[in-house]
Amino acid sequence: MLLSQDPGISVVAEAADERQAVQRVAECRPDVVLLEAGLTELVQELDRAVPNPPAAVVYGIEAMTPERLADLVRGNVRGVVHRAAAHDDVIHAVHAVLHDGGFASPELTGCLLQAVRAGSMPLGVDHRFRELLTERENGVLSLLCQGLSNKAIAAALCVTEKTVKFHVSNVLAKSGVSTRAQLIAAMGSFTTAHGRHSLGAQSA
């Protein structure tokens, strides 16, 4: 009901259980799937069962270890909403993910930072991959790692959003990870661990 009230969001399906959820996603191919905290295992099931699974927003999180939260981000979860968050945060999370961004409730950012410091976030990105990037791609990567959406990156670089999407796709392909969240987490982990690799934007 909450999502249906937002003119920018179309609810295309609902599911009563995990099996039905997988079926609905396969049939309707939504851009985002919204999951209760108790259904986080469904993220892995969707990865296995659906080609190009939708990004996930998990809401209602109350207590979670940094390791578990890192596991979600390693999957296709791009938004995490705390149980105590305002209802509007669910809408904000869905919109952020729809626009290729991410969202984390303030109550969960400390947990995310602990995961980064502990090395629990994905470290599969060799920082030397940046040497494979063009100057423009490095600039996009820097802004992406600041949490900017494609629209915001386009405005900052004075290019079209379509051009940004093209560059982001190239950056992900060269990095070896599949999602923005994984890349941001990995670059954040590397920067935290080594502290000497600047993510400052470069001019084109």
mmCIF file with all atom_site columns, C-alpha atoms in Angstrom, residues 1 3-4 9-14:
data_model
loop_
_atom_site.group_PDB
_atom_site.id
_atom_site.type_symbol
_atom_site.label_atom_id
_atom_site.label_alt_id
_atom_site.label_comp_id
_atom_site.label_asym_id
_atom_site.label_entity_id
_atom_site.label_seq_id
_atom_site.pdbx_PDB_ins_code
_atom_site.Cartn_x
_atom_site.Cartn_y
_atom_site.Cartn_z
_atom_site.occupancy
_atom_site.B_iso_or_equiv
_atom_site.pdbx_formal_charge
_atom_site.auth_seq_id
_atom_site.auth_comp_id
_atom_site.auth_asym_id
_atom_site.auth_atom_id
_atom_site.pdbx_PDB_model_num
ATOM 1 C CA . MET A 1 1  ? 0.000 0.000  0.000   1.00 0.00 ? 1  MET A CA 1
ATOM 2 C CA . LEU A 1 3  ? 4.641 1.815  -2.397  1.00 0.00 ? 3  LEU A CA 1
ATOM 3 C CA . SER A 1 4  ? 1.450 2.059  -4.447  1.00 0.00 ? 4  SER A CA 1
ATOM 4 C CA . ILE A 1 9  ? 6.744 3.306  -8.312  1.00 0.00 ? 9  ILE A CA 1
ATOM 5 C CA . SER A 1 10 ? 4.599 0.626  -9.918  1.00 0.00 ? 10 SER A CA 1
ATOM 6 C CA . VAL A 1 11 ? 3.928 -2.511 -7.865  1.00 0.00 ? 11 VAL A CA 1
ATOM 7 C CA . VAL A 1 12 ? 3.762 -5.263 -10.478 1.00 0.00 ? 12 VAL A CA 1
ATOM 8 C CA . ALA A 1 13 ? 3.361 -8.289 -8.194  1.00 0.00 ? 13 ALA A CA 1
ATOM 9 C CA . GLU A 1 14 ? 3.175 -9.548 -4.624  1.00 0.00 ? 14 GLU A CA 1
#
